[in-house]
Coordinates of C-alpha atoms in Angstrom, one line a residue:
M1 CA 5.6 16.9 19.4
H2 CA 2.3 15.1 19.8
I3 CA 0.3 17.6 22.0
K4 CA -2.2 18.1 19.3
D5 CA -3.0 14.4 19.2
L6 CA -3.6 14.3 23.1
V7 CA -5.4 17.4 23.8
G8 CA -9.2 17.5 23.3
K9 CA -9.7 13.9 22.6
G10 CA -11.2 12.9 25.9
V11 CA -8.9 9.9 26.3
E12 CA -8.5 8.1 29.7
I13 CA -5.7 8.7 32.2
K14 CA -4.3 5.2 31.7
V15 CA -4.0 5.8 28.0
L16 CA -2.1 9.0 28.6
A17 CA 0.1 7.2 31.1
E18 CA 0.8 4.4 28.6
F19 CA 1.7 7.1 26.0
F20 CA 4.3 8.6 28.4
V21 CA 5.7 5.3 29.4
Y22 CA 6.4 4.4 25.8
A23 CA 7.7 7.9 25.0
V24 CA 10.1 7.8 28.0
A25 CA 11.7 4.6 26.5
S26 CA 12.4 6.5 23.2
V27 CA 14.3 9.2 25.2
V28 CA 16.7 6.8 26.8
P29 CA 19.2 6.9 23.8
L30 CA 19.5 10.6 24.4
A31 CA 19.4 10.6 28.3
L32 CA 21.8 7.8 29.1
P33 CA 25.0 9.2 27.5
L34 CA 24.3 12.5 29.1
A35 CA 23.7 10.8 32.5
I36 CA 27.0 9.0 32.3
L37 CA 28.8 12.1 31.4
L38 CA 27.3 14.1 34.2
A39 CA 27.8 11.3 36.8
S40 CA 31.5 10.8 35.9
L41 CA 32.1 14.5 36.0
I42 CA 30.5 14.9 39.4
S43 CA 32.3 11.8 40.8
F44 CA 35.8 12.6 39.7
G45 CA 35.2 16.3 40.4
N46 CA 34.4 15.5 43.9
L47 CA 37.5 13.3 44.3
G48 CA 39.6 16.1 42.8
E49 CA 38.1 18.9 44.9
K50 CA 38.6 17.0 48.1
F51 CA 42.2 16.0 47.1
E52 CA 41.3 12.3 47.3
L53 CA 42.8 11.8 43.8
T54 CA 46.0 13.5 44.8
A55 CA 46.2 11.2 47.9
M56 CA 45.7 8.1 45.8
K57 CA 48.3 9.2 43.2
S58 CA 50.9 10.0 45.8
A59 CA 50.4 6.5 47.1
G60 CA 51.4 5.2 43.7
I61 CA 47.9 4.4 42.3
S62 CA 47.6 5.7 38.6
L63 CA 44.4 7.3 37.3
F64 CA 43.7 4.2 35.1
R65 CA 43.8 2.0 38.1
I66 CA 41.3 4.4 39.9
M67 CA 39.1 4.4 36.8
Q68 CA 39.2 0.6 36.4
P69 CA 36.1 -0.4 38.5
L70 CA 34.0 2.4 37.0
T71 CA 35.2 1.4 33.5
I72 CA 34.0 -2.1 34.1
A73 CA 30.6 -0.7 35.3
V74 CA 30.2 1.5 32.3
V75 CA 31.1 -1.4 30.0
V76 CA 28.3 -3.3 31.6
I77 CA 26.0 -0.3 31.2
S78 CA 27.0 0.0 27.5
L79 CA 26.1 -3.7 27.0
G80 CA 22.8 -3.1 28.7
A81 CA 22.2 0.0 26.4
F82 CA 22.8 -2.3 23.4
Y83 CA 20.3 -4.9 24.8
F84 CA 17.8 -2.1 25.4
S85 CA 18.2 -0.8 21.8
N86 CA 18.1 -4.2 20.4
N87 CA 15.2 -5.7 22.3
V88 CA 13.3 -3.2 24.4
L89 CA 13.2 -0.1 22.2
P90 CA 11.8 -1.8 19.0
T91 CA 8.8 -3.1 21.0
S92 CA 8.2 0.3 22.7
Q93 CA 8.4 2.1 19.3
V94 CA 5.8 -0.1 17.8
K95 CA 3.4 0.4 20.7
L96 CA 4.2 4.1 20.8
W97 CA 3.4 4.7 17.1
A98 CA 0.4 2.4 17.2
L99 CA -0.9 4.4 20.1
I100 CA -0.2 7.7 18.3
F101 CA -2.0 6.6 15.2
S102 CA -4.9 5.5 17.4
L103 CA -5.1 8.9 19.1
R104 CA -4.9 10.7 15.7
Q105 CA -7.9 8.7 14.4
K106 CA -10.0 9.3 17.5
S107 CA -12.7 12.0 17.1
P108 CA -12.3 15.0 19.3
E109 CA -14.6 15.7 22.2
M110 CA -17.6 17.8 21.2
E111 CA -17.0 21.3 22.4
I112 CA -18.8 23.7 20.0
P113 CA -17.6 27.3 20.6
E114 CA -19.7 30.4 20.5
G115 CA -19.4 32.9 17.7
E116 CA -17.2 30.8 15.4
F117 CA -17.5 27.9 13.0
Y118 CA -16.8 24.4 14.4
D119 CA -15.3 21.8 11.9
G120 CA -14.7 19.0 14.4
I121 CA -17.4 16.8 12.7
P122 CA -16.2 15.4 9.4
G123 CA -18.4 16.8 6.5
Y124 CA -20.0 19.6 8.6
N125 CA -19.4 23.1 9.7
I126 CA -21.6 24.4 12.6
Y127 CA -22.0 27.9 13.8
V128 CA -23.6 28.8 17.1
R129 CA -24.2 32.4 18.2
H130 CA -25.1 31.6 21.9
K131 CA -25.1 28.6 24.2
D132 CA -27.1 27.9 27.4
H133 CA -24.6 26.0 29.5
K134 CA -27.2 24.9 32.0
T135 CA -29.7 23.4 29.5
A136 CA -27.2 22.6 26.8
M137 CA -29.4 24.4 24.3
L138 CA -27.8 26.0 21.2
Y139 CA -29.3 29.2 19.7
D140 CA -29.0 30.9 16.3
M141 CA -27.5 27.9 14.6
M142 CA -26.1 27.6 11.0
I143 CA -25.0 24.2 9.6
Y144 CA -23.2 23.5 6.4
D145 CA -23.5 20.0 5.3
Y146 CA -21.1 18.9 2.6
S147 CA -20.9 15.2 3.5
H148 CA -22.1 14.3 0.1
G149 CA -19.7 16.6 -1.8
F150 CA -19.6 20.4 -2.3
Q151 CA -21.9 20.0 -5.4
N152 CA -24.6 18.5 -3.2
A153 CA -24.1 21.0 -0.3
K154 CA -26.9 21.6 2.2
V155 CA -27.3 24.7 4.3
M156 CA -29.6 24.7 7.4
V157 CA -30.5 27.6 9.8
A158 CA -32.4 27.1 13.0
D159 CA -33.5 29.3 15.9
S160 CA -32.3 26.7 18.4
G161 CA -31.2 23.0 18.7
K162 CA -29.6 20.3 20.8
I163 CA -26.9 17.7 20.2
Y164 CA -27.0 14.2 21.8
F165 CA -24.8 11.1 21.6
T166 CA -26.4 7.8 20.9
E167 CA -26.1 5.1 23.6
D168 CA -23.4 3.3 21.6
K169 CA -21.3 6.5 21.1
H170 CA -21.2 5.9 17.4
Y171 CA -23.6 8.7 16.2
L172 CA -24.7 12.3 16.9
L173 CA -28.4 13.0 17.1
L174 CA -29.0 16.7 16.1
N175 CA -32.4 18.1 17.0
L176 CA -33.2 21.4 15.2
Y177 CA -36.2 23.7 16.0
S178 CA -37.9 26.4 13.9
G179 CA -35.7 26.6 10.9
E180 CA -35.1 26.2 7.1
S181 CA -32.9 24.1 4.9
F182 CA -31.5 24.8 1.4
E183 CA -30.3 21.9 -0.7
N184 CA -28.6 22.1 -4.1
L185 CA -30.5 19.8 -6.4
D186 CA -28.8 20.6 -9.6
V187 CA -26.7 17.5 -9.9
Q188 CA -29.4 15.2 -8.5
Q189 CA -32.0 16.7 -10.9
Q190 CA -29.9 16.0 -13.9
K191 CA -29.4 12.4 -12.8
A192 CA -33.1 11.7 -11.9
T193 CA -34.7 13.5 -14.9
K194 CA -33.6 14.0 -18.5
T195 CA -35.3 17.4 -18.8
K196 CA -33.4 20.5 -19.7
D197 CA -35.1 22.5 -16.9
K198 CA -32.8 22.8 -13.9
I199 CA -33.9 23.3 -10.3
P200 CA -31.1 25.2 -8.6
Y201 CA -32.1 24.2 -4.9
R202 CA -34.8 23.0 -2.7
R203 CA -36.1 25.0 0.2
E204 CA -37.7 23.4 3.2
S205 CA -39.2 25.0 6.4
F206 CA -39.5 23.0 9.5
S207 CA -40.6 23.4 13.1
E208 CA -38.6 20.3 14.2
K209 CA -36.0 18.3 12.4
Q210 CA -33.7 15.5 13.4
M211 CA -30.4 14.5 11.9
L212 CA -28.2 11.4 12.6
I213 CA -24.6 12.0 12.0
D214 CA -21.8 9.3 11.9
F215 CA -19.5 10.4 14.7
S216 CA -17.7 7.7 16.7
T217 CA -16.1 8.8 20.0
E218 CA -14.7 5.4 21.0
F219 CA -11.0 4.8 21.2
N220 CA -10.0 2.1 18.8
R221 CA -6.6 0.5 18.9
Y222 CA -4.4 0.6 15.8
D223 CA -3.3 -2.8 14.6
E224 CA 0.4 -3.2 15.7
S225 CA 1.0 -5.8 13.1
V226 CA 1.0 -3.1 10.3
L227 CA 4.2 -1.7 11.8
Q228 CA 6.1 -4.8 12.0
D229 CA 7.9 -4.3 8.8
Q230 CA 9.1 -0.8 9.8
H231 CA 12.8 -0.3 10.6
V232 CA 12.1 1.0 14.2
S233 CA 10.4 -2.4 15.1
K234 CA 13.3 -4.7 14.2
N235 CA 16.4 -5.9 16.1
V236 CA 19.9 -6.4 14.6
V237 CA 19.2 -9.9 13.1
E238 CA 16.0 -8.8 11.5
L239 CA 17.6 -5.5 10.2
V240 CA 20.4 -7.5 8.6
E241 CA 18.0 -9.9 7.0
S242 CA 15.8 -7.2 5.6
I243 CA 18.9 -5.3 4.2
D244 CA 20.2 -8.4 2.5
S245 CA 16.8 -9.4 1.0
V246 CA 16.0 -5.9 -0.3
N247 CA 19.5 -5.5 -1.8
V248 CA 18.9 -8.8 -3.7
L249 CA 15.6 -7.5 -4.9
A250 CA 17.1 -4.2 -6.0
H251 CA 19.8 -6.1 -7.9
I252 CA 17.2 -8.3 -9.6
R253 CA 15.1 -5.3 -10.4
S254 CA 18.1 -3.4 -11.8
G255 CA 19.0 -6.4 -14.1
E256 CA 15.5 -6.7 -15.3
Q257 CA 15.2 -3.0 -16.2
S258 CA 18.6 -3.1 -18.1
A259 CA 17.5 -6.3 -20.0
Q260 CA 14.1 -4.8 -20.8
M261 CA 15.6 -1.5 -22.1
V262 CA 18.0 -3.4 -24.3
K263 CA 15.3 -5.6 -25.6
D264 CA 12.6 -3.0 -26.3
R265 CA 14.7 0.0 -27.4
Y266 CA 17.5 -1.6 -29.4
F267 CA 17.9 0.0 -32.9
G268 CA 14.7 2.1 -32.6
R269 CA 12.4 -1.0 -32.3
E270 CA 9.8 -1.0 -29.6
R271 CA 7.9 -4.0 -28.4
K272 CA 4.6 -3.5 -26.6
A273 CA 2.8 -6.0 -24.3
G274 CA 0.7 -8.4 -26.2
Q275 CA 1.8 -6.9 -29.6
Q276 CA 4.2 -7.8 -32.4
V277 CA 7.2 -5.7 -33.1
V278 CA 6.2 -2.2 -34.2
E279 CA 6.8 -1.5 -37.9
A280 CA 10.6 -0.7 -38.5
S281 CA 11.8 2.7 -39.5
E282 CA 12.7 3.6 -43.0
I283 CA 16.4 3.0 -42.3
D284 CA 15.6 -0.5 -41.1
K285 CA 13.6 -1.1 -44.2
Q286 CA 16.5 -0.2 -46.4
V287 CA 18.8 -2.5 -44.4
Q288 CA 16.4 -5.3 -44.8
N289 CA 16.3 -4.6 -48.6
G290 CA 20.0 -5.2 -48.9
Y291 CA 21.4 -1.6 -48.9
K292 CA 24.8 -1.5 -47.3
F293 CA 26.0 1.8 -45.5
S294 CA 29.5 2.7 -44.3
S295 CA 28.3 4.9 -41.4
V296 CA 25.2 6.4 -39.8
D297 CA 25.7 9.6 -41.8
S298 CA 25.6 7.8 -45.1
M299 CA 22.5 5.9 -43.9
Y300 CA 20.8 9.4 -43.1
A301 CA 22.0 10.9 -46.4
A302 CA 20.3 8.2 -48.3
L303 CA 16.9 9.3 -47.1
T304 CA 14.6 11.8 -48.8
S305 CA 13.9 15.2 -47.0
T306 CA 10.5 13.8 -45.8
Q307 CA 12.1 10.6 -44.5
K308 CA 14.8 12.7 -42.8
E309 CA 12.3 14.8 -41.1
K310 CA 10.4 11.8 -40.1
A311 CA 13.5 10.0 -38.9
L312 CA 14.6 13.0 -36.8
Q313 CA 11.1 13.2 -35.1
T314 CA 11.2 9.5 -34.4
A315 CA 14.6 9.8 -32.8
I316 CA 13.4 12.7 -30.6
D317 CA 10.3 10.7 -29.6
K318 CA 12.4 7.6 -28.8
A319 CA 14.9 9.7 -26.9
K320 CA 12.2 11.3 -24.8
A321 CA 10.7 7.8 -24.2
M322 CA 14.1 6.5 -23.2
Q323 CA 14.5 9.4 -20.8
D324 CA 11.1 8.7 -19.2
Q325 CA 12.1 5.1 -18.8
F326 CA 15.3 6.1 -17.1
E327 CA 13.5 8.3 -14.7
Y328 CA 10.9 5.6 -14.0
N329 CA 13.5 3.0 -13.4
A330 CA 15.4 5.4 -11.1
I331 CA 12.2 6.1 -9.1
M332 CA 11.6 2.3 -8.7
L333 CA 15.1 1.7 -7.5
D334 CA 15.1 4.6 -5.2
E335 CA 12.3 3.0 -3.2
Y336 CA 14.6 0.1 -2.5
K337 CA 17.5 2.4 -1.7
R338 CA 15.4 4.5 0.8
Y339 CA 14.3 1.2 2.4
V340 CA 17.8 -0.1 2.8
R341 CA 19.1 3.3 4.0
K342 CA 16.5 3.5 6.8
H343 CA 17.3 0.0 8.0
E344 CA 21.1 0.6 7.9
I345 CA 20.7 3.8 9.9
E346 CA 18.7 2.0 12.6
L347 CA 21.3 -0.8 12.5
H348 CA 24.2 1.5 13.2
R349 CA 22.2 3.5 15.8
K350 CA 21.9 0.4 18.1
F351 CA 25.7 0.2 18.2
T352 CA 26.4 4.1 18.5
L353 CA 24.4 4.3 21.7
A354 CA 26.5 1.7 23.5
F355 CA 29.7 3.3 22.1
A356 CA 28.6 6.9 23.1
C357 CA 28.3 5.7 26.8
L358 CA 31.9 4.6 26.7
I359 CA 33.1 7.8 25.0
F360 CA 31.3 10.1 27.4
F361 CA 32.7 8.2 30.4
F362 CA 36.3 8.7 29.1
I363 CA 35.5 12.4 28.6
G364 CA 33.7 13.0 31.9
A365 CA 36.0 11.1 34.2
P366 CA 39.3 12.7 33.2
L367 CA 37.7 16.1 32.7
G368 CA 36.3 15.9 36.3
A369 CA 39.8 15.0 37.6
I370 CA 41.3 18.0 35.7
I371 CA 38.9 20.7 36.6
R372 CA 38.5 19.4 40.3
K373 CA 34.9 20.8 40.8
G374 CA 32.2 18.6 42.2
G375 CA 28.5 19.3 43.0
L376 CA 25.9 20.5 40.5
G377 CA 27.5 23.7 39.3
A378 CA 30.4 23.5 36.8
P379 CA 29.7 19.8 36.0
V380 CA 26.2 20.5 34.8
V381 CA 27.2 23.4 32.7
I382 CA 30.1 21.4 31.1
S383 CA 27.9 18.3 30.6
V384 CA 25.2 20.4 28.8
I385 CA 27.7 22.1 26.6
M386 CA 29.4 18.7 25.6
F387 CA 26.1 17.1 25.0
I388 CA 24.8 19.9 22.8
I389 CA 28.0 19.6 20.7
Y390 CA 27.5 15.8 20.6
Y391 CA 23.8 16.2 19.6
I392 CA 24.6 18.8 16.8
I393 CA 27.3 16.6 15.3
D394 CA 25.2 13.4 15.6
N395 CA 22.1 15.0 14.1
T396 CA 24.2 16.4 11.2
G397 CA 25.6 13.0 10.4
Y398 CA 22.1 11.4 10.6
K399 CA 20.7 13.9 8.2
M400 CA 23.6 13.4 5.8
A401 CA 23.1 9.6 5.9
R402 CA 19.4 9.9 5.6
E403 CA 19.6 12.1 2.5
A404 CA 22.3 9.8 1.0
L405 CA 24.9 12.6 0.9
W406 CA 27.3 10.5 2.9
P407 CA 27.7 6.7 3.4
T408 CA 25.4 5.5 6.1
W409 CA 28.2 4.3 8.4
A410 CA 30.0 7.7 8.1
G411 CA 27.0 9.7 9.0
M412 CA 25.9 7.5 12.0
W413 CA 29.5 7.3 13.4
L414 CA 30.4 10.9 12.8
S415 CA 29.8 11.9 16.4
S416 CA 31.9 9.0 17.7
F417 CA 34.8 9.9 15.3
V418 CA 34.8 13.5 16.6
L419 CA 34.5 12.8 20.4
L420 CA 36.8 9.7 20.6
P421 CA 40.0 11.8 20.0
I422 CA 38.7 14.3 22.6
G423 CA 38.3 11.5 25.2
I424 CA 41.7 10.1 24.5
F425 CA 43.3 13.5 24.7
L426 CA 41.5 14.4 28.1
T427 CA 42.4 11.0 29.5
Y428 CA 46.0 11.5 28.6
K429 CA 46.1 15.0 30.2
A430 CA 44.5 13.8 33.3
A431 CA 46.9 10.8 33.6
T432 CA 49.9 13.1 33.3
D433 CA 48.5 15.7 35.8
S434 CA 48.3 18.4 33.2
A435 CA 47.0 21.7 34.3
L436 CA 44.7 21.9 31.4
F437 CA 42.1 24.1 33.0
N438 CA 44.3 25.8 35.7
P439 CA 44.0 29.6 35.2
E440 CA 47.5 30.1 36.6
A441 CA 49.0 27.8 34.0
W442 CA 47.3 29.6 31.2
I443 CA 48.4 33.1 32.6
K444 CA 52.0 31.8 32.7
V445 CA 51.7 30.7 29.0
W446 CA 50.2 34.1 28.1
D447 CA 53.0 35.8 29.9
K448 CA 55.6 33.7 28.1
I449 CA 53.9 34.7 24.7
K450 CA 53.9 38.3 25.6
T451 CA 57.5 38.1 26.7
G452 CA 58.5 36.3 23.5
V453 CA 56.7 38.9 21.3
R454 CA 58.3 41.8 23.2
N455 CA 61.8 40.3 22.8
S456 CA 61.2 39.7 19.1
R457 CA 60.2 43.3 18.7
N458 CA 63.2 44.6 20.6
N459 CA 65.5 42.4 18.4
I460 CA 64.0 43.7 15.3
F461 CA 64.4 47.3 16.6
R462 CA 68.0 46.7 17.4
E463 CA 68.7 45.2 14.0
R464 CA 67.1 48.1 12.2
K465 CA 69.0 50.6 14.4
L466 CA 72.4 48.9 13.6
Q467 CA 71.6 48.7 9.9
K468 CA 70.7 52.3 9.9
N469 CA 73.9 53.2 11.6
N470 CA 75.9 51.2 9.1
N471 CA 74.2 52.8 6.2
S472 CA 75.0 56.3 7.6
K473 CA 78.7 55.4 8.0

């Protein structure tokens, strides 16, 4: 995802190592449930394959008693997963994104290619036909300088040149030899002189020319405090406080908008900031003069044709203004809603990780006891398939919650709602020694189905034959 931010920047190995450490922490919410699923599948698959589960059950030990120590261990792991999501992950996320922003802002290493334009220097495009790698000399150079805007662009060509970094690594020193420069002076000429004559460009020939270009190659750390208000940087308490405070602000803002619309748009009157009430419409004038009307239609009928046209146009203008105000208010309130939605998603995510660990244990353990296959063959395949299903469901719910198509709790807990019944079903089947994945059992079921279908066909044939014989008699 971030390979473009890492390659070609010349960052140190320790910075890359720091990036991968923070990135690994962000992968834990995906890796931990899969690890528990695979470990439980392999463990109980080995016990079933070596008939150790059969021996324990024959001694009167139930499957729930066998699973009890591991259940306690998984509960402890789930609590640890919640602690990790609540305390470790926010810190690692802040440091990770601060490092990513720092890498994005760092200038790339200077590596000008041959035969194509290089745009790695902001405000410049450099073309080099040939390079001497031993002397670092560049030949047949063309430079487009638009650092002062395209209207003041400058073009330079040179037979050869060299590029150096200054000692503080903040600037590039460009030495050009035997060349010409062309500079557009049209805009500058109009500003400097008030004559009507225009000079389109200035041409300059030089034997040697030096340019100093602002180009810092230092790695500057992004300020982590800027990310402290983001949802990924908060624990449960901070998320709840942010959600409550923003909900209060949204409620206050909604009330202010409603009161303002009633105040400014009631009966066609409009109040502007720092001004008195705008002159009333013709209908308001007639009401103020003592005319009484039984309905809006009678009020409208009392107007002249010119006044009717003006009243209609005024109504249309005010309706459009009201629509614009509604849309603006919706946009302003939507900012609060998005903020709250992001924080609610992050809040539920901290609990769904711990719960997913429990669910995958109660899927993997009974499933391993049923299939009775250990090692890294069938358990790995089954684990990957189950985890892909979990990831698709979880990602779907997350997107539904993010786009406000579903309530946040429904989207974030969708995968748990789907997988929990599967875990309960598999645990029940394993506890009752069900041959759920035994091929022979399924073959017997299929034979019974075929026998039943065959018998029903024979019965239908006999009934039709008897009915035909009765009809013939």
